[in-house]
CSV table of C-alpha atoms in Angstrom, one decimal:
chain,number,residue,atom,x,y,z
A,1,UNK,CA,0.0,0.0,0.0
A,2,UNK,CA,2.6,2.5,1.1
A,3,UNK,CA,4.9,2.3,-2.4
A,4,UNK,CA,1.2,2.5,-4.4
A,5,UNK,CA,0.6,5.9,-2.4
A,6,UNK,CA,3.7,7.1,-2.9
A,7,UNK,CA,3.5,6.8,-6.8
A,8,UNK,CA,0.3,8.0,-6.5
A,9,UNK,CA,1.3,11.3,-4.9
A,10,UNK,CA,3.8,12.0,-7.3
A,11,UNK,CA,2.2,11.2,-10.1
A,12,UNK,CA,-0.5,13.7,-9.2
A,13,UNK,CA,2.0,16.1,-8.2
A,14,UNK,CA,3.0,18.6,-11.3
A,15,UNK,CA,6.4,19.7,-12.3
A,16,UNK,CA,6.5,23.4,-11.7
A,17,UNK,CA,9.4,23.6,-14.7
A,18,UNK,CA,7.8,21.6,-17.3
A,19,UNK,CA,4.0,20.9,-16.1
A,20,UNK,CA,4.0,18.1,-16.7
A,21,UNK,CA,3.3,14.8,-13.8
A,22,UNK,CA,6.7,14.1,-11.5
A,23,UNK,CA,8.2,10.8,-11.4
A,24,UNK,CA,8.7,8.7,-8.2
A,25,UNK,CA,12.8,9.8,-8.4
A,26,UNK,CA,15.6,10.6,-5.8
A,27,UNK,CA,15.2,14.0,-7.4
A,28,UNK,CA,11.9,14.5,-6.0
A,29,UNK,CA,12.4,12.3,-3.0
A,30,UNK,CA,15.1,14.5,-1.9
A,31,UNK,CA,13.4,17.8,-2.2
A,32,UNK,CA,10.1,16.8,0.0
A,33,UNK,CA,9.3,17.3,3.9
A,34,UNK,CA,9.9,13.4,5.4
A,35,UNK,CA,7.1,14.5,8.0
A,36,UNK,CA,4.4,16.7,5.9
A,37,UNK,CA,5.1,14.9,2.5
A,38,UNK,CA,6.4,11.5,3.3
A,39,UNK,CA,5.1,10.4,6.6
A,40,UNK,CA,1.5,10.5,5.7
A,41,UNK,CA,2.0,8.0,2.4
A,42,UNK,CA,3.6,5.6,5.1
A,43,UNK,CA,1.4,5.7,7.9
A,44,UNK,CA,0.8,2.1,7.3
A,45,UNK,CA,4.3,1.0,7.6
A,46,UNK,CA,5.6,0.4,11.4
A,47,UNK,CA,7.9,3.0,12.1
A,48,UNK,CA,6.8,5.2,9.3
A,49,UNK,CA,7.7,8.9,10.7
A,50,UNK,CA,11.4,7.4,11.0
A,51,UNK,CA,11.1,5.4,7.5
A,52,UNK,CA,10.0,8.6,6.0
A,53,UNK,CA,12.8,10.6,6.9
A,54,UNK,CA,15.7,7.8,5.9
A,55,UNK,CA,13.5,7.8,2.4
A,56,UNK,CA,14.4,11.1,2.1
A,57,UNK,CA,17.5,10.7,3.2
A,58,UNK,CA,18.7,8.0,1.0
A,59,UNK,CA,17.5,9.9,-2.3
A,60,UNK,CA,19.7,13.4,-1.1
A,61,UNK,CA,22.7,10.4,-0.3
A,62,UNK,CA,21.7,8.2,-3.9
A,63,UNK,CA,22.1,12.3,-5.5
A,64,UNK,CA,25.1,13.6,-3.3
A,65,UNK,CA,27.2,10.0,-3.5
A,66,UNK,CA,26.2,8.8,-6.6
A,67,UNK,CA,24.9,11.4,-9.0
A,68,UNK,CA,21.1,10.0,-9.0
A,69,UNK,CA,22.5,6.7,-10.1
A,70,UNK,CA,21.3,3.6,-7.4
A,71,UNK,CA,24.7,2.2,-7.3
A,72,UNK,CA,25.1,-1.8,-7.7
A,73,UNK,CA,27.6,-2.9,-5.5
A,74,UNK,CA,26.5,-4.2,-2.0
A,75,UNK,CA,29.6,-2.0,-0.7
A,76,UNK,CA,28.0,1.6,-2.3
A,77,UNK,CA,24.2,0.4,-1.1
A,78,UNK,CA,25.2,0.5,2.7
A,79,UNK,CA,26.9,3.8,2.2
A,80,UNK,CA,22.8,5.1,1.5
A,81,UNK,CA,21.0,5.8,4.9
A,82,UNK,CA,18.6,3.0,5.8
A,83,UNK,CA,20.4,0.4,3.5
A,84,UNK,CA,22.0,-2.3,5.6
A,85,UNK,CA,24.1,-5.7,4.8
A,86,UNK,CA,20.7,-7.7,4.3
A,87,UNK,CA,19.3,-5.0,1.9
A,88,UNK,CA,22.1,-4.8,-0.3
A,89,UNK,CA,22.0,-8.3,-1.1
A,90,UNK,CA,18.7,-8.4,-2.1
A,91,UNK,CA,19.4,-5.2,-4.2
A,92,UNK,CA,22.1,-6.2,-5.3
A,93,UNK,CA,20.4,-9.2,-7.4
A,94,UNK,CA,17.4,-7.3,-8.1
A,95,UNK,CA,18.7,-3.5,-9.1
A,96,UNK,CA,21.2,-4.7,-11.7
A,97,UNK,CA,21.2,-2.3,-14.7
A,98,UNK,CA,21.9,-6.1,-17.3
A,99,UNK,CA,18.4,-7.6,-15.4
A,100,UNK,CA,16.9,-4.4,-16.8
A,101,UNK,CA,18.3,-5.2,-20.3
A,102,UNK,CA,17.4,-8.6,-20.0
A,103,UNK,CA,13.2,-8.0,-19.9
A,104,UNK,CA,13.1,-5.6,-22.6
């Protein structure tokens, strides 16, 4: 439910540049409130004031450390806040730029 809201929100939210609908991106991640934008969209998920605010988090570290690019080693996924040893492995099977390249 919460990752369905949060595309939701943004794809309802307009671009003031190009008006046009945002995209659920670090870009826009980064520039939002944790507790007025974010929190709301996980009130669902345990935790979700503190999740809301490591969301945030991670998309201004994903733009500051990596230039907007999710990196792919497990080593660069636990430098981005809220990403531990447990989560990298599992991103780092499922966030690989070839299994992208593979589906299409």
């Amino acid at each position: 439910k919460a990752m369905l809201r949060l595309r939701e929100y943004f794809a309802n939210q307009e671009d003031t540049n190009e008006g046009t609908a945002q995209s659920l991106s670090a870009q826009c991640l980064s520039q939002c409130d944790p507790e007025s934008d974010i929190a709301p969209l996980l009130s669902s998920v345990l935790f979700g004031n503190v999740k809301a605010q490591h969301v945030v988090q991670a998309a201004q570290d994903v733009l500051s450390k990596f230039r907007g690019q999710v990196p792919e080693s497990m080593t660069s996924l636990q430098d981005i806040t809220g990403i531990g040893p447990k989560l990298s492995q599992i991103l780092n099977i499922v966030n690989r730029r070839d299994t992208y390249t593979s589906q299409a």
